[in-house]
Amino acid sequence: MHSMSLKLFVDFNDVKSRHTTPGQVSFGAGESPVRLSFGDQGRRSCRIIAHASERDGGAGAGAEAGGAESQSQQNKSSFFARSQTYALMKQQMELAAKSENFEEAARLRDSLKSFEEEEPVLRLRGLMREAIANEKFEDAARYRDQIKEIAPHYLLKCSSDATTLGIRVQVRSVYIEGRSQPLRGQYFFAYRIRITNNSNRPVQLLKRHWIITNANEKSEDVWGIGVIGEQPVILPNNSFEYSSACPLTTPSGRMEGDFEMKHIDKVGSKTFNVAVAPFALSTFGDATDSI
């Protein structure tokens, strides 16, 4: 059996910074504000080399079972490597554009386009959407199962929308190339949250709880008071929005959680939890519109 792996070779020149984005955006599970900082980059070159290797299959029922499990692990490992390559290429393109090396930026843009056309997960997702549009639901289910085997997180969108007791929570995440270092296994994802009070009673957000899961299914629970240092009061038919971010050690993952709130128009009101539906953190992103 043949398997294909991708290796990325990047030539770095000296980095001479210093571009800093205005304002602040909060990074990390603790939601403390940190300013985004991007470095300008000199010319970089990037080339992708594909290596094919041949492995012998096992014999017998036990070997077949072991082979299937091994193949599944190889698929996931291969997706991880491709995701890392994709993240590196996107970062290189951004830095080339910032340093006004437009020829290199255009070359990397074309490489990314080719990569996206050949990436199995992106191709399978396109086939799944086409099958659903043509009402070929058995085919769509088969494509979905193949995606789930390779990259279960990718079935989630980079956005979610949930309503609890009239409180609507919308989330949208995006990958931040400028704060990520794929070669070191560091990936940053910013997310924007809009909380809308569609009830007829004012509420106050007291606490937050996040469950952050990386591509290796390692989860972390994070609790905190309020959000970005505030415990906002949200009146009926009003919204509160904020931005924060989450670092991951893998190119994809997911987040979900809840906000603890209470009604403030009546003394002694009990607190209640408002769900934040799961959403993906992905270097590939998706086609979902921003909030």
XYZ file of N, CA and C in Angstrom, residues 46-217:
516
model
N 9.479 28.768 -0.370
C 8.781 27.632 0.218
C 8.588 26.594 -0.874
N 8.946 25.364 -0.595
C 8.711 24.321 -1.579
C 8.170 23.086 -0.876
N 7.294 22.395 -1.559
C 6.674 21.199 -1.005
C 7.178 19.987 -1.767
N 7.624 19.002 -1.037
C 8.114 17.772 -1.650
C 7.253 16.620 -1.157
N 6.732 15.843 -2.086
C 5.905 14.694 -1.712
C 6.758 13.443 -1.727
N 6.646 12.639 -0.685
C 7.381 11.388 -0.585
C 6.379 10.238 -0.538
N 6.595 9.244 -1.374
C 5.739 8.063 -1.341
C 6.509 6.924 -0.694
N 5.827 6.198 0.164
C 6.470 5.036 0.791
C 5.553 3.841 0.668
N 6.115 2.668 0.603
C 5.340 1.450 0.425
C 5.419 0.622 1.692
N 4.247 0.168 2.140
C 4.181 -0.668 3.332
C 3.447 -1.956 2.994
N 3.896 -3.054 3.554
C 3.241 -4.335 3.322
C 2.050 -4.478 4.241
N 0.963 -5.010 3.712
C -0.206 -5.248 4.523
C -0.030 -6.513 5.337
N -0.797 -6.632 6.439
C -0.714 -7.808 7.294
C -1.519 -8.950 6.722
N -1.373 -10.119 7.294
C -2.105 -11.288 6.846
C -3.015 -11.757 7.957
N -4.166 -12.338 7.556
C -5.083 -12.883 8.549
C -6.043 -11.844 9.074
N -7.098 -12.341 9.800
C -8.137 -11.453 10.315
C -7.583 -10.461 11.308
N -6.706 -10.934 12.218
C -6.120 -10.044 13.218
C -5.286 -8.964 12.568
N -4.526 -9.361 11.557
C -3.683 -8.390 10.865
C -4.539 -7.366 10.142
N -5.671 -7.826 9.550
C -6.557 -6.903 8.849
C -7.151 -5.882 9.813
N -7.555 -6.356 11.005
C -8.110 -5.437 12.001
C -7.055 -4.434 12.436
N -5.848 -4.965 12.698
C -4.758 -4.075 13.088
C -4.406 -3.118 11.979
N -4.479 -3.635 10.715
C -4.174 -2.785 9.580
C -5.174 -1.660 9.424
N -6.470 -1.974 9.666
C -7.509 -0.945 9.560
C -7.299 0.138 10.605
N -6.959 -0.302 11.837
C -6.714 0.673 12.904
C -5.486 1.518 12.587
N -4.459 0.829 12.057
C -3.236 1.540 11.694
C -3.507 2.541 10.576
N -4.343 2.138 9.607
C -4.677 3.032 8.501
C -5.413 4.265 9.000
N -6.341 4.062 9.960
C -7.076 5.186 10.526
C -6.124 6.163 11.206
N -5.161 5.626 11.967
C -4.183 6.476 12.631
C -3.319 7.212 11.623
N -2.963 6.510 10.527
C -2.169 7.143 9.481
C -2.945 8.276 8.826
N -4.260 8.046 8.600
C -5.099 9.086 7.995
C -5.126 10.336 8.863
N -5.313 10.133 10.175
C -5.364 11.268 11.090
C -4.016 11.981 11.161
N -2.942 11.163 11.207
C -1.606 11.750 11.257
C -1.314 12.525 9.983
N -1.745 11.960 8.845
C -1.535 12.626 7.566
C -2.310 13.935 7.504
N -3.540 13.942 8.026
C -4.326 15.166 8.036
C -3.662 16.220 8.915
N -3.132 15.796 10.034
C -2.419 16.726 10.923
C -1.253 17.368 10.177
N -0.470 16.536 9.457
C 0.688 17.050 8.723
C 0.255 18.004 7.614
N -0.811 17.662 6.906
C -1.294 18.534 5.826
C -1.806 19.848 6.385
N -2.477 19.783 7.530
C -2.974 21.001 8.164
C -1.819 21.915 8.565
N -0.736 21.305 9.069
C 0.436 22.085 9.452
C 1.067 22.733 8.217
N 1.154 21.961 7.127
C 1.695 22.508 5.877
C 0.855 23.669 5.381
N -0.448 23.498 5.431
C -1.371 24.549 4.977
C -1.197 25.813 5.819
N -1.086 25.635 7.137
C -0.913 26.783 8.030
C 0.396 27.507 7.729
N 1.462 26.751 7.468
C 2.753 27.355 7.146
C 2.676 28.159 5.852
N 2.023 27.607 4.854
C 1.914 28.300 3.564
C 1.105 29.589 3.697
N 0.030 29.540 4.469
C -0.776 30.750 4.674
C 0.040 31.821 5.392
N 0.812 31.403 6.373
C 1.632 32.353 7.115
C 2.688 32.976 6.198
N 3.297 32.146 5.357
C 4.303 32.647 4.435
C 3.705 33.654 3.450
N 2.488 33.361 2.980
C 1.844 34.277 2.034
C 1.553 35.625 2.692
N 1.062 35.587 3.945
C 0.773 36.833 4.657
C 2.037 37.664 4.858
N 3.116 37.003 5.265
C 4.357 37.721 5.518
C 4.965 38.266 4.227
N 4.848 37.513 3.136
C 5.352 37.993 1.853
C 4.581 39.236 1.419
N 3.266 39.233 1.632
C 2.456 40.402 1.272
C 2.810 41.607 2.135
N 3.049 41.386 3.428
C 3.383 42.489 4.329
C 4.728 43.117 3.976
N 5.642 42.280 3.476
C 6.955 42.799 3.098
C 6.966 43.278 1.639
N 5.769 43.315 1.011
C 5.592 43.787 -0.361
C 6.372 42.939 -1.372
N 6.566 41.696 -1.034
C 7.151 40.747 -1.973
C 5.989 40.077 -2.713
N 5.388 40.827 -3.625
C 4.125 40.407 -4.222
C 4.287 39.211 -5.158
N 5.453 39.072 -5.763
C 5.682 37.908 -6.625
C 5.633 36.625 -5.809
N 6.300 36.647 -4.648
C 6.279 35.476 -3.772
C 4.878 35.239 -3.208
N 4.190 36.322 -2.843
C 2.830 36.189 -2.311
C 1.907 35.557 -3.356
N 2.055 35.969 -4.629
C 1.216 35.412 -5.692
C 1.521 33.934 -5.912
N 2.825 33.588 -5.840
C 3.209 32.185 -6.010
C 2.616 31.317 -4.909
N 2.693 31.822 -3.674
C 2.135 31.077 -2.551
C 0.614 31.002 -2.627
N -0.007 32.063 -3.114
C -1.472 32.040 -3.290
C -1.866 30.937 -4.262
N -1.142 30.819 -5.374
C -1.435 29.774 -6.353
C -1.175 28.394 -5.770
N -0.107 28.269 -4.963
C 0.180 26.981 -4.315
C -0.931 26.594 -3.351
N -1.438 27.578 -2.618
C -2.535 27.312 -1.690
C -3.789 26.865 -2.433
N -4.062 27.509 -3.568
C -5.240 27.140 -4.350
C -5.134 25.700 -4.826
N -3.942 25.318 -5.314
C -3.726 23.935 -5.746
C -3.856 22.969 -4.576
N -3.314 23.363 -3.438
C -3.390 22.535 -2.232
C -4.852 22.292 -1.863
N -5.658 23.358 -1.859
C -7.067 23.250 -1.481
C -7.829 22.340 -2.437
N -7.462 22.378 -3.729
C -8.150 21.536 -4.713
C -7.815 20.064 -4.532
N -6.622 19.783 -3.996
C -6.182 18.402 -3.844
C -6.340 17.857 -2.423
N -6.628 18.721 -1.457
C -6.761 18.284 -0.069
C -7.971 17.366 0.085
N -7.767 16.114 0.573
C -8.871 15.142 0.651
C -10.078 15.620 1.456
N -9.849 16.258 2.608
C -10.974 16.682 3.444
C -11.803 17.751 2.731
N -11.129 18.720 2.119
C -11.852 19.763 1.393
C -12.593 19.178 0.191
N -11.956 18.223 -0.480
C -12.611 17.585 -1.636
C -13.841 16.797 -1.184
N -13.702 16.027 -0.093
C -14.828 15.238 0.405
C -15.975 16.129 0.868
N -15.627 17.260 1.472
C -16.683 18.168 1.915
C -17.446 18.731 0.723
N -16.725 19.062 -0.355
C -17.392 19.535 -1.565
C -18.300 18.472 -2.153
N -17.834 17.220 -2.170
C -18.653 16.120 -2.674
C -19.886 15.903 -1.803
N -19.718 16.037 -0.476
C -20.851 15.871 0.432
C -21.912 16.931 0.181
N -21.481 18.193 0.018
C -22.437 19.275 -0.252
C -23.163 19.050 -1.575
N -22.402 18.602 -2.576
C -23.016 18.340 -3.882
C -24.031 17.211 -3.794
N -23.687 16.155 -3.040
C -24.607 15.024 -2.883
C -25.889 15.452 -2.166
N -25.753 16.304 -1.143
C -26.944 16.793 -0.427
C -27.811 17.627 -1.357
N -27.169 18.486 -2.154
C -27.921 19.331 -3.085
C -28.693 18.493 -4.109
N -28.107 17.343 -4.480
C -28.756 16.452 -5.448
C -29.601 15.372 -4.778
N -29.785 15.505 -3.440
C -30.592 14.577 -2.647
C -30.062 13.139 -2.713
N -28.756 12.996 -2.859
C -28.122 11.678 -2.810
C -27.582 11.476 -1.398
N -28.504 11.195 -0.484
C -28.166 11.226 0.928
C -27.284 10.066 1.372
N -27.402 8.912 0.703
C -26.508 7.798 1.039
C -25.063 8.150 0.702
N -24.871 8.776 -0.456
C -23.522 9.214 -0.833
C -23.014 10.265 0.155
N -23.900 11.197 0.530
C -23.509 12.254 1.474
C -23.076 11.649 2.807
N -23.808 10.630 3.274
C -23.462 9.979 4.540
C -22.112 9.275 4.435
N -21.836 8.686 3.269
C -20.549 8.008 3.083
C -19.401 9.013 3.114
N -19.568 10.163 2.448
C -18.532 11.203 2.472
C -18.341 11.751 3.884
N -19.470 11.915 4.594
C -19.384 12.403 5.979
C -18.585 11.446 6.848
N -18.825 10.143 6.692
C -18.101 9.154 7.495
C -16.606 9.160 7.169
N -16.278 9.378 5.904
C -14.867 9.443 5.518
C -14.192 10.669 6.141
N -14.899 11.799 6.148
C -14.355 13.003 6.791
C -14.179 12.763 8.286
N -15.168 12.121 8.899
C -15.113 11.868 10.341
C -13.913 11.007 10.697
N -13.573 10.063 9.836
C -12.429 9.192 10.098
C -11.117 9.977 10.012
N -11.036 10.874 9.022
C -9.793 11.622 8.822
C -9.676 12.785 9.791
N -10.777 13.540 9.939
C -10.717 14.792 10.709
C -12.077 15.106 11.310
N -12.406 14.495 12.458
C -13.742 14.682 13.050
C -14.083 16.136 13.343
N -13.080 16.970 13.697
C -13.366 18.369 14.005
C -13.891 19.124 12.793
N -13.510 18.669 11.598
C -13.842 19.431 10.412
C -15.318 19.366 10.069
N -16.062 18.452 10.675
C -17.506 18.407 10.448
C -18.203 19.568 11.137
N -17.533 20.170 12.111
C -18.075 21.365 12.759
C -17.757 22.595 11.924
N -18.657 23.563 11.947
C -18.367 24.850 11.333
C -17.574 25.710 12.309
N -16.945 26.753 11.783
C -16.206 27.688 12.632
C -17.145 28.732 13.217
N -18.379 28.348 13.405
C -19.381 29.238 14.007
C -20.439 28.383 14.678
N -21.169 28.969 15.600
C -22.294 28.276 16.229
C -23.327 29.298 16.669
N -24.521 28.813 16.928
C -25.646 29.692 17.266
C -26.599 28.893 18.152
N -26.802 29.336 19.388
C -27.683 28.621 20.314
C -28.450 29.618 21.172
N -29.677 29.249 21.540
C -30.524 30.105 22.373
C -30.989 29.331 23.598
N -30.816 29.936 24.777
C -31.271 29.351 26.040
C -32.087 30.383 26.793
N -33.352 30.072 27.074
C -34.241 30.972 27.824
C -34.247 32.391 27.228
N -34.237 32.447 25.917
C -34.302 33.749 25.248
C -32.963 34.442 25.076
N -31.877 33.850 25.574
C -30.536 34.441 25.430
C -29.810 33.719 24.292
N -29.550 34.472 23.237
C -28.917 33.898 22.047
C -27.412 34.168 22.064
N -26.619 33.124 21.798
C -25.163 33.256 21.756
C -24.674 32.818 20.376
N -24.062 33.752 19.664
C -23.482 33.476 18.351
C -21.959 33.598 18.445
N -21.272 32.650 17.814
C -19.807 32.638 17.864
C -19.257 32.439 16.463
N -18.133 33.086 16.195
C -17.412 32.892 14.942
C -15.917 32.878 15.241
N -15.206 31.845 14.792
C -13.767 31.759 15.035
C -12.996 31.958 13.737
N -11.733 32.372 13.873
C -10.867 32.565 12.713
C -9.422 32.280 13.124
N -8.670 31.705 12.228
C -7.268 31.389 12.480
C -6.416 32.645 12.320
N -5.484 32.880 13.257
C -4.611 34.052 13.235
C -3.198 33.621 12.845
N -2.855 33.801 11.558
C -1.531 33.389 11.097
C -0.415 34.153 11.804
N -0.622 35.450 12.008
C 0.437 36.296 12.537
C 0.850 35.980 13.963
N -0.003 35.308 14.724
C 0.326 34.953 16.101
C 0.664 33.471 16.250
N 0.649 32.747 15.137
C 0.885 31.306 15.180
C 2.299 30.973 14.737
N 2.804 29.851 15.248
C 4.115 29.340 14.860
C 3.976 27.835 14.599
N 3.485 27.476 13.405
C 3.216 26.063 13.112
C 4.400 25.136 13.340
N 5.618 25.606 13.032
C 6.788 24.747 13.231
C 7.012 24.398 14.695
N 6.486 25.222 15.592
C 6.603 24.968 17.026
C 5.325 24.399 17.627
N 4.365 24.088 16.770
C 3.108 23.547 17.267
C 2.297 24.545 18.052
N 2.315 25.812 17.615
C 1.553 26.872 18.285
C 0.587 27.495 17.284
N -0.708 27.412 17.584
C -1.745 27.918 16.695
C -2.695 28.808 17.503
N -2.976 29.996 16.981
C -3.875 30.921 17.662
C -5.161 31.100 16.859
N -6.273 31.054 17.572
C -7.581 31.238 16.960
C -8.325 32.338 17.709
N -8.707 33.375 16.999
C -9.528 34.424 17.603
C -10.996 34.048 17.430
N -11.829 34.513 18.341
C -13.259 34.286 18.181
C -14.031 35.520 18.629
N -15.133 35.750 17.958
C -16.015 36.880 18.243
C -17.337 36.331 18.753
N -17.811 36.874 19.863
C -19.058 36.397 20.479
C -20.067 37.537 20.559
N -21.279 37.238 20.154
C -22.386 38.182 20.307
C -23.460 37.523 21.177
N -23.819 38.180 22.268
C -24.858 37.678 23.173
C -26.051 38.627 23.069
N -27.190 38.108 22.647
C -28.381 38.925 22.440
C -29.471 38.497 23.409
N -30.030 39.457 24.118
C -31.119 39.183 25.063
C -32.451 39.355 24.346
N -33.029 38.237 23.929
C -34.334 38.265 23.261
C -35.481 38.009 24.231
N -35.182 38.025 25.541
C -36.233 37.851 26.545
C -36.763 39.224 26.956
N -37.716 39.226 27.873
C -38.273 40.507 28.332
C -37.747 40.906 29.717
N -36.613 40.269 30.133
C -36.034 40.571 31.432
C -34.535 40.869 31.294
N -33.995 41.832 32.024
C -32.561 42.110 31.972
C -31.770 40.999 32.651
N -30.593 40.717 32.093
C -29.748 39.666 32.655
C -28.333 40.197 32.846
N -27.596 39.532 33.731
C -26.187 39.852 33.926
C -25.362 38.589 33.756
N -24.280 38.696 33.008
C -23.366 37.580 32.818
C -22.381 37.560 33.993
N -22.359 36.461 34.721
C -21.537 36.368 35.932
C -20.237 35.587 35.723
N -20.334 34.428 35.086
C -19.168 33.540 34.945
C -19.173 32.895 33.568
N -18.014 32.382 33.195
C -17.891 31.649 31.934
C -17.269 30.282 32.204
N -17.569 29.339 31.346
C -16.972 27.997 31.408
C -16.723 27.535 29.982
N -15.460 27.212 29.681
C -15.105 26.719 28.359
C -14.574 25.289 28.457
N -14.907 24.494 27.447
C -14.297 23.178 27.251
C -13.552 23.263 25.927
N -12.231 23.204 25.993
C -11.376 23.361 24.813
C -10.748 22.014 24.497
N -10.961 21.511 23.288
C -10.484 20.186 22.891
C -9.616 20.304 21.656
N -8.400 19.726 21.704
C -7.533 19.797 20.533
C -7.758 18.590 19.625
N -6.985 18.498 18.538
C -7.190 17.442 17.547
C -6.850 16.060 18.084
N -6.127 15.992 19.198
C -5.804 14.711 19.822
C -6.831 14.303 20.880
N -7.974 15.026 20.895
C -9.063 14.773 21.851
C -8.634 15.018 23.292
